[in-house]
Amino acid sequence: MMRIVFHGENAANFSVGFAGQLQPSDELAVLPDRVTSEADVAAFRTAEVLVATRFDDGLPIPSGLRLLQVPGAGYDGIRFAMLPIGCPVCNCFGHEQAIAEYVIGALLMRRIPFIDADRHLRQGRWAYQAGRAATTHPELAGSTIGILGFGHIGKAVAGCAKAFGMRVHVANRSVLPVSPSVDRGFPMDELSSFWSSADSFVVTLPLLPETKGLVDAEAFAAMPRHAVLVNVSRGPLVDEAALYEALAAGQIAGAVIDTWYDYPSADRPETLPSKLPFHELQNVLMTPHMSGWTDGTIRRRQAVIAENIARLRDGRPLLHVVNA
């Protein structure tokens, strides 16, 4: 028998239909974000496998915990020091294709005026009809995309970009050679050259102490004025004030922001995503951390969670251990 707990609203999405992947004797519990009732506290304390995006001071300690499985890539919500000694933490991916589609879709929207053309035509105005020089729009093909980081997401974005005929530049800790998917690689100590080399940039690095604020005022100063920044990683990788100033001053053409600086909480379910008025800027596309949230992502992550539980049961090496 194994006691498995899915903790929190996010993790609960992965529990649907999950019992069919367990053994009949296993116990499965789905707990809310706030663990307060005696039954919930008892279930949390006795968990052997915890599927959760958060583990901090406000939660009970499961002394017999054998695996903390994060149902996503980011594990910045886990306080490793609170875990029982020797407890592995694993993450999972499966969101890279969804995010790559989001990136390409957002960049297409920057070039093709779908919404405005639709709005005009509903009023009988053929504002973007072909045949006039003023109604042309640029293509993705032939433009250059700069990808900061070349992990799961970066590789998927590069593949989609190549399918659209784009050039791909990558800044990465290990410099990438020219290949069918990468036209030019930059070391991390040559970011100034990287920032000046492309038409659009995608931030895909994980949030670590050394990457926080990596995209700063110097980065925006080096970018072409027509550049567009897309952040699908974590908000604080991009300096909040520097990004706002660059957009407000027209230092860069625009941004697509999916990951933010302020998030909702139980006592603030509705909140603006920054202390700065990004919502007043017309050159920003704002989305609520949704780029990787697809039915395909959920299915792929469920499969990894189930596989890790099976490996734990059998004593085999776990997938994607982040605290080895």
Coordinates of C-alpha atoms in Angstrom, one line a residue:
M1 CA 0.0 0.0 0.0
M2 CA 1.2 3.5 -0.8
R3 CA -0.4 6.8 0.5
I4 CA -0.5 9.4 -2.2
V5 CA -1.7 13.0 -1.7
F6 CA -2.4 15.6 -4.4
H7 CA -2.2 18.9 -2.6
G8 CA -3.7 22.2 -3.9
E9 CA -5.9 23.3 -6.7
N10 CA -3.1 23.0 -9.3
A11 CA -2.2 19.5 -8.4
A12 CA -5.8 18.4 -8.1
N13 CA -6.1 18.8 -11.9
F14 CA -3.7 15.8 -12.3
S15 CA -5.7 13.6 -9.9
V16 CA -8.7 13.2 -12.2
G17 CA -8.7 9.6 -13.4
F18 CA -5.4 8.9 -11.7
A19 CA -6.7 6.1 -9.4
G20 CA -6.8 3.8 -12.4
Q21 CA -3.0 4.0 -12.6
L22 CA -2.5 2.8 -9.0
Q23 CA -2.8 -0.5 -7.2
P24 CA -6.1 -1.3 -5.5
S25 CA -4.5 -1.1 -2.0
D26 CA -3.1 2.4 -2.6
E27 CA -4.8 5.3 -0.8
L28 CA -5.3 8.5 -2.8
A29 CA -6.3 11.8 -1.2
V30 CA -6.9 15.2 -2.8
L31 CA -6.4 18.1 -0.4
P32 CA -7.2 21.8 -0.7
D33 CA -4.5 24.5 -0.7
R34 CA -5.2 25.3 3.0
V35 CA -4.8 22.1 5.0
T36 CA -6.8 22.8 8.2
S37 CA -9.2 20.0 9.1
E38 CA -8.0 17.2 11.3
A39 CA -8.6 14.6 8.5
D40 CA -6.6 16.7 6.0
V41 CA -3.7 17.3 8.4
A42 CA -3.6 13.5 9.1
A43 CA -3.6 12.6 5.4
F44 CA -0.8 15.1 4.7
R45 CA 1.3 13.9 7.6
T46 CA 1.1 10.3 6.5
A47 CA 1.7 10.9 2.8
E48 CA 4.4 8.8 1.2
V49 CA 4.0 10.5 -2.2
L50 CA 3.1 14.2 -2.3
V51 CA 2.1 15.8 -5.6
A52 CA 2.3 19.6 -5.0
T53 CA 3.6 22.9 -6.4
R54 CA 4.2 24.3 -2.9
F55 CA 5.9 23.0 0.3
D56 CA 6.6 25.6 3.0
D57 CA 6.3 26.6 6.6
G58 CA 2.5 26.7 6.6
L59 CA 2.1 23.0 6.0
P60 CA 2.4 19.8 8.2
I61 CA 5.5 17.7 7.8
P62 CA 5.0 14.3 6.4
S63 CA 7.8 12.5 8.2
G64 CA 7.5 9.3 6.1
L65 CA 7.6 11.2 2.7
R66 CA 9.4 9.2 0.0
L67 CA 8.8 11.4 -3.0
L68 CA 7.7 15.0 -3.6
Q69 CA 6.5 15.2 -7.2
V70 CA 6.1 18.7 -8.6
P71 CA 3.4 18.5 -11.4
G72 CA 5.3 21.0 -13.4
A73 CA 8.7 22.3 -14.3
G74 CA 9.2 25.1 -11.7
Y75 CA 10.1 24.1 -8.2
D76 CA 10.7 27.5 -6.7
G77 CA 7.7 27.0 -4.4
I78 CA 9.4 24.1 -2.6
R79 CA 11.4 24.7 0.6
F80 CA 13.9 21.9 0.3
A81 CA 15.2 22.3 3.9
M82 CA 11.8 21.3 5.3
L83 CA 11.8 17.9 3.6
P84 CA 12.6 14.7 5.4
I85 CA 16.3 13.8 4.9
G86 CA 16.8 11.9 1.7
C87 CA 13.4 12.7 0.2
P88 CA 13.8 13.2 -3.6
V89 CA 12.0 16.1 -5.4
C90 CA 11.1 15.5 -9.0
N91 CA 9.6 17.8 -11.6
C92 CA 8.1 17.1 -15.0
F93 CA 7.7 18.8 -18.3
G94 CA 5.4 18.0 -21.1
H95 CA 4.4 21.6 -21.6
E96 CA 7.1 22.6 -24.2
Q97 CA 4.9 21.9 -27.3
A98 CA 2.1 24.0 -25.8
I99 CA 4.4 26.9 -25.0
A100 CA 6.0 26.8 -28.4
E101 CA 2.6 27.1 -30.0
Y102 CA 1.8 30.0 -27.7
V103 CA 5.0 31.8 -28.6
I104 CA 4.5 31.4 -32.4
G105 CA 0.8 32.3 -32.1
A106 CA 1.7 35.5 -30.2
L107 CA 4.3 36.5 -32.7
L108 CA 1.9 35.8 -35.5
M109 CA -0.7 38.1 -33.8
R110 CA 2.0 40.8 -33.7
R111 CA 2.3 40.6 -37.5
I112 CA -1.2 39.7 -38.8
P113 CA -4.0 42.0 -37.7
F114 CA -6.6 39.3 -37.2
I115 CA -8.6 41.1 -34.5
D116 CA -8.6 44.6 -36.1
A117 CA -9.4 43.2 -39.6
D118 CA -12.3 41.3 -38.1
R119 CA -13.6 44.3 -36.2
H120 CA -13.5 46.5 -39.3
L121 CA -15.1 44.0 -41.6
R122 CA -18.0 43.5 -39.2
Q123 CA -18.8 47.2 -39.9
G124 CA -18.5 46.7 -43.7
R125 CA -15.0 48.2 -43.8
W126 CA -12.5 46.3 -45.9
A127 CA -9.6 48.0 -44.2
Y128 CA -7.0 45.4 -44.9
Q129 CA -8.0 44.2 -48.3
A130 CA -5.2 43.0 -50.5
G131 CA -4.1 45.2 -53.4
R132 CA -2.9 48.3 -51.5
A133 CA 0.7 48.9 -50.3
A134 CA -0.6 50.2 -47.0
T135 CA -2.3 47.0 -46.1
T136 CA 0.6 44.6 -46.3
H137 CA 1.8 42.9 -43.1
P138 CA 5.2 41.4 -42.3
E139 CA 5.9 37.6 -42.2
L140 CA 7.6 35.5 -39.5
A141 CA 9.7 33.9 -42.3
G142 CA 13.1 35.5 -42.6
S143 CA 13.0 37.1 -39.2
T144 CA 15.3 36.1 -36.4
I145 CA 14.2 34.8 -33.0
G146 CA 16.5 34.9 -30.0
I147 CA 16.0 32.2 -27.4
L148 CA 17.4 32.7 -23.9
G149 CA 18.0 29.1 -22.6
F150 CA 17.8 25.9 -24.6
G151 CA 16.1 23.4 -22.4
H152 CA 12.8 21.6 -23.2
I153 CA 10.9 24.9 -24.0
G154 CA 13.8 26.5 -26.0
K155 CA 14.2 23.4 -28.2
A156 CA 10.5 23.2 -28.9
V157 CA 10.4 26.9 -29.8
A158 CA 13.3 26.5 -32.1
G159 CA 11.7 23.6 -33.9
C160 CA 8.5 25.6 -34.5
A161 CA 10.4 28.7 -35.5
K162 CA 12.3 26.7 -38.1
A163 CA 9.1 25.3 -39.4
F164 CA 8.0 29.0 -40.1
G165 CA 11.3 29.8 -41.9
M166 CA 12.8 31.8 -39.1
R167 CA 16.5 32.1 -38.1
V168 CA 17.3 30.9 -34.6
H169 CA 19.8 32.5 -32.3
V170 CA 20.4 30.9 -28.8
A171 CA 22.1 32.2 -25.7
N172 CA 22.9 29.3 -23.4
R173 CA 25.3 28.3 -20.7
S174 CA 26.9 25.8 -23.0
V175 CA 27.5 27.4 -26.3
L176 CA 25.6 25.6 -29.1
P177 CA 27.2 24.9 -32.4
V178 CA 25.5 25.7 -35.7
S179 CA 23.0 22.9 -36.5
P180 CA 19.7 22.5 -38.4
S181 CA 17.8 24.0 -35.5
V182 CA 20.3 26.7 -34.4
D183 CA 21.8 29.3 -36.7
R184 CA 24.0 31.0 -34.1
G185 CA 24.9 30.3 -30.5
F186 CA 26.0 32.9 -27.9
P187 CA 27.8 32.3 -24.6
M188 CA 26.1 33.9 -21.5
D189 CA 29.0 36.4 -21.2
E190 CA 28.1 37.8 -24.7
L191 CA 24.5 38.7 -24.0
S192 CA 24.9 42.2 -25.3
S193 CA 25.6 40.8 -28.7
F194 CA 22.8 38.3 -28.4
W195 CA 20.3 41.1 -27.5
S196 CA 21.2 43.0 -30.6
S197 CA 21.0 40.1 -33.0
A198 CA 17.3 39.3 -33.3
D199 CA 13.8 40.7 -34.0
S200 CA 12.1 38.8 -31.2
F201 CA 13.3 37.2 -28.0
V202 CA 11.9 34.4 -25.9
V203 CA 12.9 33.9 -22.2
T204 CA 12.9 30.2 -21.3
L205 CA 15.5 29.9 -18.5
P206 CA 14.5 28.6 -15.0
L207 CA 14.4 31.1 -12.2
L208 CA 17.6 30.8 -10.1
P209 CA 19.5 33.3 -8.0
E210 CA 21.9 33.8 -10.9
T211 CA 19.1 34.3 -13.5
K212 CA 16.9 36.7 -11.5
G213 CA 16.8 40.1 -13.3
L214 CA 19.0 38.8 -16.1
V215 CA 17.0 40.7 -18.7
D216 CA 17.7 44.2 -17.5
A217 CA 17.9 47.8 -18.7
E218 CA 21.2 47.0 -20.5
A219 CA 19.4 44.2 -22.4
F220 CA 16.6 46.5 -23.5
A221 CA 19.1 49.2 -24.5
A222 CA 20.9 46.6 -26.8
M223 CA 17.7 45.3 -28.5
P224 CA 16.5 46.8 -31.8
R225 CA 13.7 49.2 -31.4
H226 CA 11.4 46.9 -33.4
A227 CA 12.1 44.0 -31.0
V228 CA 9.4 42.1 -29.1
L229 CA 10.1 40.2 -25.9
V230 CA 8.1 37.1 -24.9
N231 CA 8.4 35.8 -21.3
V232 CA 7.1 32.3 -20.8
S233 CA 9.6 31.4 -18.0
R234 CA 9.2 33.2 -14.7
G235 CA 8.4 36.9 -14.2
P236 CA 11.5 37.9 -12.1
L237 CA 13.9 36.8 -14.8
V238 CA 13.0 40.1 -16.5
D239 CA 13.6 43.2 -14.4
E240 CA 10.1 44.5 -13.7
A241 CA 10.9 48.3 -13.8
A242 CA 13.3 48.0 -16.7
L243 CA 10.7 46.2 -18.8
Y244 CA 8.0 48.7 -18.0
E245 CA 10.3 51.7 -18.8
A246 CA 11.4 50.1 -22.1
L247 CA 7.8 49.5 -23.2
A248 CA 6.5 52.9 -22.0
A249 CA 9.3 54.8 -23.7
G250 CA 9.0 52.8 -26.9
Q251 CA 12.6 51.5 -26.5
I252 CA 11.3 48.2 -27.8
A253 CA 8.2 47.6 -29.9
G254 CA 6.3 45.4 -27.5
A255 CA 6.1 42.4 -25.2
V256 CA 4.1 39.3 -24.7
I257 CA 4.0 38.5 -21.0
D258 CA 2.6 35.3 -19.6
T259 CA 4.6 35.0 -16.3
W260 CA 4.3 37.8 -13.8
Y261 CA 5.4 39.5 -10.6
D262 CA 2.2 39.5 -8.5
Y263 CA -0.1 36.5 -8.4
P264 CA -3.6 35.9 -6.9
S265 CA -3.9 34.4 -3.4
A266 CA -6.8 33.0 -1.4
D267 CA -7.4 36.4 0.1
R268 CA -6.8 38.3 -3.2
P269 CA -8.3 36.2 -6.0
E270 CA -8.4 39.1 -8.3
T271 CA -5.3 41.2 -8.6
L272 CA -3.2 43.0 -11.2
P273 CA -0.1 41.1 -12.1
S274 CA 2.4 43.9 -11.3
K275 CA 2.6 47.0 -9.1
L276 CA 3.4 48.9 -12.3
P277 CA 0.6 49.8 -14.8
F278 CA 1.4 47.4 -17.6
H279 CA -2.3 47.1 -18.2
E280 CA -2.3 50.7 -19.4
L281 CA 0.2 50.0 -22.2
Q282 CA -1.0 49.3 -25.7
N283 CA 2.1 47.5 -26.8
V284 CA 1.8 44.6 -24.3
L285 CA -0.2 41.4 -24.7
M286 CA -1.0 40.1 -21.2
T287 CA -2.0 36.6 -20.4
P288 CA -2.4 34.9 -17.0
H289 CA 0.3 32.3 -16.9
M290 CA -1.6 30.1 -19.3
S291 CA 0.9 29.3 -22.1
G292 CA 1.6 25.7 -21.1
W293 CA -1.8 24.8 -19.7
T294 CA -3.4 22.4 -22.3
D295 CA -5.1 19.1 -22.1
G296 CA -2.1 17.6 -23.7
T297 CA 0.2 19.0 -21.0
I298 CA -2.0 17.4 -18.3
R299 CA -2.0 14.0 -19.9
R300 CA 1.8 14.0 -20.4
R301 CA 2.5 15.1 -16.9
Q302 CA 0.1 12.5 -15.5
A303 CA 2.0 9.9 -17.3
V304 CA 5.3 11.1 -15.7
I305 CA 3.8 11.2 -12.2
A306 CA 2.4 7.7 -12.6
E307 CA 5.8 6.4 -13.9
N308 CA 7.6 7.9 -11.0
I309 CA 5.3 6.3 -8.5
A310 CA 5.8 2.9 -10.2
R311 CA 9.6 3.5 -10.2
L312 CA 9.4 4.4 -6.5
R313 CA 7.4 1.2 -5.7
D314 CA 9.9 -1.0 -7.7
G315 CA 13.1 0.7 -6.4
R316 CA 14.1 2.0 -9.8
P317 CA 15.7 5.4 -10.5
L318 CA 13.2 8.2 -10.6
L319 CA 12.7 10.6 -13.5
H320 CA 13.7 14.3 -13.3
V321 CA 15.2 14.4 -9.8
V322 CA 16.1 18.0 -9.1
N323 CA 17.7 17.7 -5.6
A324 CA 20.1 14.8 -6.3

